[in-house]
Amino acid sequence: RIRELHTISNTPTVKSMEEEALKAYVNALSRDMDKYYGNSYGTFGINDFSGLEYINEELTIDVSDRAYFRRMKESDEVYHFSDPVFSKTDGSRITVLCYSVYNEKEEKVGFVAASLSLEKLTEIAQGGSIYGGKSIIINAEGTFYTLGEDLFSSAVQASIKEGIPCEQSSQVTQKSIDDHQQVFYAPINGSENWYLCTVVDQALLYKEAKLLTESLGRVFIIMFFIGVVGIMVFSGQI
């Protein structure tokens, strides 16, 4: 998505920030891409720094009260993922990916905003589950970017947040929540300290190892008795 917005932000229509052309362009983008982002309506918006966001030819919304708007206006960041918010177009829960727009003079004149449905992110997260575990997307501050926080008790949620790695690396880390559950933290490249967290029942996690241990134990016992019988037969022959 980041690469996609990089391409969009560098199109002549967007760089020019000409209002009527922008509205038609954004309308076409949303129509073609809504389903991929998991939204029912108005996936894309183009923002100048007046606080108005162009959604389509008929709709312009005011986002000046949004934290992501202020951050893009005041910082030099190329892109930014917002905290989860409610969409002003259809009321659904979304995060907004913002990507800076620069004019021909390399002046920052606005940004492209693409809303990502938390329902879609939840679907993606659950598709990455292992050992029948439950998966969520969470950032380093403990903000959930998927739906279904009620999958876990408040105590488990607190343990997940406490176990978030202090520094993001490319390694998957594993920590115990309690005597029965383990959580895996897999960093998501390109994001702002997001993790795919999967909570797994310890019994399922070590089920195969337990079966292997039991099988090896049975083999050892069988080999022991075979050895004893062999020694007895050999001793009798002597």
Coordinates of C-alpha atoms in Angstrom, one line a residue, residues 83-201:
D83 CA -4.5 5.4 15.1
P84 CA -7.8 3.6 14.5
V85 CA -10.7 6.1 13.9
F86 CA -14.3 6.0 12.7
S87 CA -14.7 6.8 9.0
K88 CA -16.4 10.1 8.2
T89 CA -17.9 8.5 5.1
D90 CA -19.5 5.3 6.3
G91 CA -18.8 5.1 10.0
S92 CA -16.7 2.0 9.9
R93 CA -13.5 1.5 12.0
I94 CA -10.4 2.2 9.9
T95 CA -6.8 3.3 10.0
V96 CA -5.6 5.9 7.6
L97 CA -2.4 5.6 5.6
C98 CA -1.2 9.1 4.7
Y99 CA 1.5 9.8 2.1
S100 CA 3.0 13.2 1.4
V101 CA 2.5 15.1 -1.9
Y102 CA 5.2 17.4 -3.2
N103 CA 4.8 19.9 -6.0
E104 CA 7.3 20.5 -8.8
K105 CA 9.3 22.7 -6.5
E106 CA 9.6 19.9 -4.0
E107 CA 7.4 21.8 -1.6
K108 CA 5.0 19.7 0.6
V109 CA 1.5 20.7 -0.5
G110 CA -0.7 18.0 0.9
F111 CA -1.0 14.2 1.2
V112 CA -2.9 11.2 -0.1
A113 CA -5.0 9.4 2.4
A114 CA -6.1 5.8 2.0
S115 CA -8.4 4.2 4.6
L116 CA -7.8 0.6 5.5
S117 CA -10.7 -1.3 7.1
L118 CA -9.9 -2.8 10.5
E119 CA -12.3 -5.6 9.4
K120 CA -9.9 -6.3 6.5
L121 CA -6.9 -6.2 8.7
T122 CA -8.6 -8.6 11.1
E123 CA -9.2 -11.0 8.2
I124 CA -5.6 -10.8 7.2
A125 CA -4.4 -11.3 10.8
Q126 CA -6.5 -14.4 11.4
G127 CA -5.3 -15.9 8.1
G128 CA -1.8 -15.8 9.6
S129 CA -2.6 -17.8 12.7
I130 CA -0.5 -20.8 13.7
Y131 CA -1.3 -23.8 15.9
G132 CA -5.0 -22.8 16.0
G133 CA -4.0 -19.5 17.8
K134 CA -5.8 -16.2 17.8
S135 CA -4.0 -13.3 16.0
I136 CA -4.2 -9.6 16.3
I137 CA -2.3 -6.6 14.9
I138 CA -1.0 -4.3 17.6
N139 CA 1.6 -1.5 17.7
A140 CA 4.4 -0.8 20.2
E141 CA 2.1 1.4 22.3
G142 CA -0.4 -1.3 22.7
T143 CA -3.1 0.0 20.2
F144 CA -5.1 -2.7 18.5
Y145 CA -5.4 -2.4 14.7
T146 CA -7.8 -5.3 14.4
L147 CA -11.3 -5.9 15.7
G148 CA -12.2 -8.4 18.4
E149 CA -10.3 -7.3 21.5
D150 CA -12.9 -9.3 23.3
L151 CA -11.2 -12.5 22.0
F152 CA -9.0 -12.1 25.1
S153 CA -9.7 -11.3 28.7
S154 CA -8.5 -7.9 30.1
A155 CA -5.7 -9.8 32.0
V156 CA -4.5 -11.5 28.8
Q157 CA -4.7 -8.1 26.9
A158 CA -2.6 -6.5 29.6
S159 CA 0.0 -9.4 29.4
I160 CA 0.2 -9.0 25.6
K161 CA 0.9 -5.3 25.9
E162 CA 3.5 -5.8 28.6
G163 CA 5.3 -8.4 26.5
I164 CA 5.7 -6.2 23.4
P165 CA 9.4 -6.1 22.5
C166 CA 11.2 -2.9 23.5
E167 CA 12.9 -2.6 20.1
Q168 CA 11.6 -3.8 16.7
S169 CA 13.8 -6.2 14.9
S170 CA 13.3 -8.8 12.2
Q171 CA 13.2 -11.6 14.7
V172 CA 10.0 -13.3 15.9
T173 CA 9.9 -13.3 19.7
Q174 CA 8.0 -15.6 22.0
K175 CA 6.8 -15.0 25.6
S176 CA 4.7 -16.7 28.2
I177 CA 1.4 -15.1 29.1
D178 CA 0.6 -17.6 31.9
D179 CA 1.1 -21.4 32.5
H180 CA -1.3 -22.2 29.7
Q181 CA -0.6 -19.7 26.8
Q182 CA 2.3 -18.4 24.8
V183 CA 2.3 -15.3 22.6
F184 CA 4.4 -14.8 19.4
Y185 CA 5.3 -11.2 18.2
A186 CA 6.2 -11.0 14.5
P187 CA 7.3 -7.5 13.3
I188 CA 5.5 -6.1 10.2
N189 CA 7.9 -4.6 7.8
G190 CA 7.2 -1.1 6.6
S191 CA 4.8 -0.3 9.4
E192 CA 5.2 2.0 12.3
N193 CA 6.2 -0.6 14.9
W194 CA 3.3 -2.9 14.2
Y195 CA 3.3 -6.6 15.3
L196 CA 1.3 -9.6 14.3
C197 CA 0.6 -11.1 17.7
T198 CA -0.5 -14.7 17.9
V199 CA -1.7 -16.2 21.2
V200 CA -1.4 -20.0 21.2
D201 CA -2.5 -22.6 23.7

